[in-house]
Each structure stands twice: as structure tokens, then as C-alpha cells.
Short mmCIF file of C-alpha atoms in Angstrom, two decimals:
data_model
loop_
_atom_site.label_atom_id
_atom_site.label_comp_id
_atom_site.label_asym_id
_atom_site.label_seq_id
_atom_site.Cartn_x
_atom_site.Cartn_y
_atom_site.Cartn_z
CA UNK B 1 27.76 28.79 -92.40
CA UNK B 2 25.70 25.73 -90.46
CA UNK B 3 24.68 25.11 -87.08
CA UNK B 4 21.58 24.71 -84.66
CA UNK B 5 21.39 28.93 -84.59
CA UNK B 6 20.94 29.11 -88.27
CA UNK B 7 19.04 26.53 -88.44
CA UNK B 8 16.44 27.57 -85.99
CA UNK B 9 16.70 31.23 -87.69
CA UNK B 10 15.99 29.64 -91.03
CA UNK B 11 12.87 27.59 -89.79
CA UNK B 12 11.30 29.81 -87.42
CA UNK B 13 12.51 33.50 -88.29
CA UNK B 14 13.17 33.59 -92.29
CA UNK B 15 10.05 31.90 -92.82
CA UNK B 16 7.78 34.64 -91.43
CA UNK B 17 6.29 36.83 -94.24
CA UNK B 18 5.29 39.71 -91.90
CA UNK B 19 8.67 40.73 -91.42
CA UNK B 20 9.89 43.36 -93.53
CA UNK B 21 13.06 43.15 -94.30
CA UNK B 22 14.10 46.17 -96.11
CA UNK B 23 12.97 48.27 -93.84
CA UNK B 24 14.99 46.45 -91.18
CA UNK B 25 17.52 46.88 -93.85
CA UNK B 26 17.01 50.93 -94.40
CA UNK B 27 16.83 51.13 -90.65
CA UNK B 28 19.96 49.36 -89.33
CA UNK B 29 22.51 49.39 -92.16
CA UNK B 30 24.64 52.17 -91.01
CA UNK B 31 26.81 53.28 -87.85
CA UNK B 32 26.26 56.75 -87.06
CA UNK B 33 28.91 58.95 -86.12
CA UNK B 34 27.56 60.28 -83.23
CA UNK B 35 24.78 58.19 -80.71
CA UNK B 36 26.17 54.93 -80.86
CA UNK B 37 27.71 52.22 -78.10
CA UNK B 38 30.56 51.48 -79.49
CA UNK B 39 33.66 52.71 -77.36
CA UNK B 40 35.54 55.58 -78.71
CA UNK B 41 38.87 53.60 -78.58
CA UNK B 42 37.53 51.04 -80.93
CA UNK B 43 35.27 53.62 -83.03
CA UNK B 44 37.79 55.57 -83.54
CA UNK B 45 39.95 52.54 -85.91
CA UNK B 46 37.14 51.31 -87.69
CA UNK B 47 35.57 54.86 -88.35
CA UNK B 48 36.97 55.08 -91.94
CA UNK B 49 35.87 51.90 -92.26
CA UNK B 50 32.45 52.18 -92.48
#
């Protein structure tokens, strides 16, 4: 993957130590089946998915 996005994520995001990533990681890595946004129609085929 490439482009100006990436790039500017790379330079100006990746590159900042104060982040902590695995927390972002143990916070966001899962779709819960209840208290979400995403539409029932479209929850409802990717729910055995996830």
C-alpha cells in the first residue's frame, strides 16, 4: 500500500512514541454485538464473521 495518506501517517503519526498502541489495540479490536453503528441489515451478514 503507497500514497500521500500513508505517507503522512508514517511521518507524522507512526513516529510518535507517546502513543500506545496496544492499548489502542486491546481497546478497538473487536465489534460488539450489541452498542455498535453498524446497520442491522449489514451486521447481521458479517456477524459470524467476526
Amino acid at each position: 500500500m503507497s500514497g500521500k495518506a500513508l505517507e503522512i501517517f508514517k511521518h507524522e503519526v507512526l513516529v510518535d512514541s507517546s502513543i500506545d498502541w496496544q492499548k489502542l489495540e486491546q481497546k478497538y479490536d473487536r465489534v460488539y454485538d450489541t452498542e455498535h453503528a453498524i446497520p442491522d441489515w449489514i451486521f447481521s451478514k458479517i456477524r459470524e464473521q467476526l
